[in-house]
XYZ file of C-alpha atoms in Angstrom:
235
model
C 0.102 0.012 0.037
C 1.036 3.578 -0.709
C 0.744 4.406 2.945
C 3.264 1.649 3.854
C 5.695 2.851 1.268
C 5.590 6.375 2.701
C 6.185 5.118 6.173
C 9.111 3.164 5.100
C 10.522 6.144 3.215
C 10.258 8.334 6.277
C 11.625 5.708 8.617
C 14.672 5.119 6.380
C 15.275 8.990 6.129
C 15.091 9.349 9.890
C 17.258 6.355 10.608
C 20.145 7.456 8.443
C 19.859 10.925 9.545
C 19.205 12.469 6.315
C 16.771 14.922 7.744
C 14.296 16.853 5.725
C 16.611 17.671 2.828
C 16.196 14.077 1.770
C 12.578 13.708 2.587
C 10.986 14.982 -0.488
C 13.535 13.314 -2.727
C 12.548 10.085 -1.303
C 8.900 10.984 -1.196
C 8.718 11.830 -4.932
C 10.114 8.478 -5.794
C 6.926 7.006 -4.862
C 3.716 7.228 -6.958
C 2.494 10.683 -5.916
C 0.064 10.681 -8.726
C -2.182 8.458 -6.631
C -2.952 11.522 -4.389
C -6.091 13.236 -5.397
C -5.405 16.501 -3.581
C -2.299 18.161 -2.182
C -3.541 17.862 1.372
C -3.529 14.023 0.817
C 0.293 14.207 0.397
C 0.502 16.297 3.630
C -1.775 14.054 5.694
C -0.006 10.754 4.662
C 3.456 12.141 5.335
C 2.270 13.661 8.693
C 0.866 10.297 9.776
C 4.103 8.760 9.014
C 6.078 11.234 11.165
C 3.616 10.971 14.009
C 3.984 7.168 13.922
C 7.748 7.628 14.188
C 7.478 9.911 17.127
C 4.902 7.659 18.998
C 7.257 4.799 18.397
C 10.310 6.664 19.885
C 8.217 7.749 22.873
C 7.278 4.081 23.614
C 10.957 3.259 23.571
C 11.550 6.183 25.905
C 13.980 7.387 23.276
C 13.895 11.097 23.992
C 16.676 11.937 21.686
C 14.980 10.330 18.686
C 11.597 11.898 19.716
C 13.307 15.388 19.581
C 15.191 14.641 16.335
C 12.044 13.477 14.494
C 9.962 16.386 15.910
C 12.495 18.777 14.391
C 12.385 17.177 11.066
C 8.584 17.184 11.213
C 8.507 20.925 12.134
C 10.683 21.673 9.118
C 8.284 19.666 6.975
C 5.231 21.595 8.266
C 7.073 24.931 7.908
C 7.949 24.178 4.145
C 4.298 22.865 3.673
C 2.763 26.092 5.004
C 5.150 28.107 2.773
C 4.195 25.995 -0.223
C 0.420 26.471 0.433
C 0.807 30.221 0.708
C 2.610 30.219 -2.630
C -0.111 28.034 -4.195
C -2.823 30.305 -2.898
C -1.378 33.472 -4.372
C -0.646 31.817 -7.680
C -4.054 30.045 -7.956
C -5.691 32.786 -9.947
C -2.997 32.341 -12.424
C -3.280 28.653 -12.668
C -6.946 28.982 -13.077
C -6.628 31.785 -15.964
C -8.632 34.278 -13.680
C -5.806 36.975 -13.707
C -2.615 37.870 -15.359
C -1.142 40.173 -12.682
C -0.592 40.449 -8.907
C -1.005 43.486 -6.654
C 2.196 45.039 -5.323
C 1.817 43.419 -1.928
C 1.163 40.031 -3.564
C 4.270 40.288 -5.655
C 6.415 41.192 -2.626
C 4.887 38.414 -0.565
C 5.414 35.818 -3.401
C 8.980 37.010 -3.899
C 9.763 36.302 -0.278
C 7.996 33.030 -0.105
C 9.730 31.779 -3.105
C 13.117 32.878 -1.825
C 12.522 31.160 1.261
C 11.357 27.784 -0.043
C 13.920 27.752 -2.900
C 16.819 28.399 -0.410
C 16.561 24.701 0.724
C 18.809 22.286 -1.338
C 15.859 19.822 -1.969
C 12.905 20.365 -4.479
C 10.130 22.506 -2.995
C 6.809 20.789 -2.271
C 5.076 22.437 -5.206
C 3.960 21.035 -8.528
C 5.902 22.165 -11.504
C 2.830 23.948 -12.897
C 2.347 25.951 -9.616
C 6.050 26.856 -9.684
C 5.799 27.887 -13.302
C 2.750 30.124 -12.575
C 4.567 31.667 -9.691
C 7.399 32.548 -11.925
C 4.991 33.849 -14.608
C 3.183 35.965 -11.965
C 6.548 37.537 -11.082
C 7.502 38.214 -14.710
C 10.326 35.601 -14.842
C 9.400 34.441 -18.232
C 12.456 32.292 -18.755
C 11.944 30.110 -15.620
C 8.207 30.072 -16.301
C 8.652 28.847 -19.774
C 11.001 26.106 -18.590
C 8.638 24.750 -16.008
C 5.451 25.050 -17.966
C 7.009 23.405 -20.930
C 7.677 20.439 -18.866
C 3.951 20.215 -17.650
C 2.512 20.826 -21.104
C 4.720 18.281 -22.726
C 3.675 15.561 -20.201
C -0.255 16.029 -20.054
C -2.910 17.913 -22.302
C -3.359 20.544 -19.571
C -5.338 23.490 -20.983
C -4.285 25.842 -18.361
C -0.648 24.875 -18.496
C -0.763 25.297 -22.240
C -2.179 28.820 -21.966
C 0.215 29.756 -19.309
C 3.055 28.323 -21.305
C 1.855 30.740 -24.252
C 1.869 33.589 -21.911
C 5.376 32.816 -20.752
C 6.700 32.727 -24.212
C 4.709 35.663 -25.101
C 6.481 37.608 -22.393
C 9.782 36.401 -23.683
C 8.772 37.675 -27.175
C 7.934 41.025 -25.909
C 10.902 41.437 -23.702
C 13.639 40.695 -26.323
C 15.150 42.855 -28.951
C 16.676 39.815 -30.764
C 14.425 39.587 -33.891
C 15.111 35.952 -34.483
C 14.552 34.998 -30.782
C 11.290 37.033 -30.839
C 10.008 35.218 -33.781
C 10.851 31.784 -32.258
C 9.058 32.744 -29.012
C 6.045 34.022 -30.890
C 5.736 30.798 -32.865
C 6.075 28.758 -29.586
C 3.442 30.934 -27.867
C 1.064 30.662 -30.808
C 1.359 26.920 -31.084
C 0.804 26.480 -27.436
C -2.224 28.730 -27.418
C -3.577 26.959 -30.518
C -3.179 23.567 -28.535
C -4.975 25.081 -25.676
C -7.951 25.964 -27.839
C -7.864 22.542 -29.491
C -8.321 21.009 -26.017
C -10.744 23.704 -24.754
C -13.973 21.714 -24.994
C -16.276 24.475 -24.081
C -13.613 26.799 -22.516
C -13.042 28.826 -25.633
C -14.417 32.099 -24.117
C -12.487 31.424 -21.005
C -9.237 31.244 -23.020
C -10.026 34.334 -25.081
C -10.678 36.462 -22.086
C -7.342 35.398 -20.609
C -5.456 35.930 -23.805
C -6.993 39.205 -24.591
C -6.424 40.494 -20.981
C -2.793 39.660 -21.051
C -0.757 42.196 -23.016
C 1.836 39.740 -24.128
C -0.779 37.321 -25.510
C -2.761 40.253 -27.042
C 0.284 41.113 -28.932
C 0.567 37.357 -30.184
C -3.131 37.653 -31.281
C -2.470 40.981 -33.268
C 0.586 39.335 -34.983
C -0.663 35.842 -35.574
C -4.397 36.426 -35.736
C -5.043 34.116 -38.864
C -4.059 31.131 -36.832
C -7.144 31.638 -34.860
C -9.617 32.365 -37.466
C -11.864 29.300 -36.871
C -11.913 29.875 -33.168
C -12.594 33.544 -33.748
C -15.747 32.803 -35.629
C -16.936 30.381 -32.908
C -16.287 32.901 -30.258
C -18.083 35.702 -31.985
C -21.018 33.687 -32.602
C -21.581 32.674 -28.952
């Protein structure tokens, strides 16, 4: 069972003294796709830590109790930070907005700096991390992360966000050849999103038209969207 696998992973990490730095590396080696929600991950791993602490308490091993609790506290701290990042970036992931308030940008920048300061991978999905970079205008990192997501699954939102990231790269470069490549990639990604839209065409158009970088792509590559434009206008 998955729970048993996680318990074994946590037990192994604590036993070898690897601490939290190795926890997520070992955890992600398991089939995380079986979790339906992010909180499922948290709950299952928390149960494993609690089990380890309980076991140490029954052995009257106070040293181990303290050690495991410290690792557990670190896990909880990073989890809370990750949830804050996910909450701020949720409107981006859901294509509900394309920009943050000044306070949100400042907060997100600090939260990312905190969680990325650790040597191990952050407890965030690649899509969420890509959306966070996009929200902060770091188009290069956003494009890298969102390209990974969109290449693995047909995720409409990831495709639209990838288009926005490459659109941002296109409008922020003075290199004519690079600009053209970025525009083509943005256009292809946006077209792929429309192809998979299944009733979400208006939502995609609203997102694209509200985003200055994607609006520029529309103005330049409009003919690529003629069929969808007609569908959109007739609704």
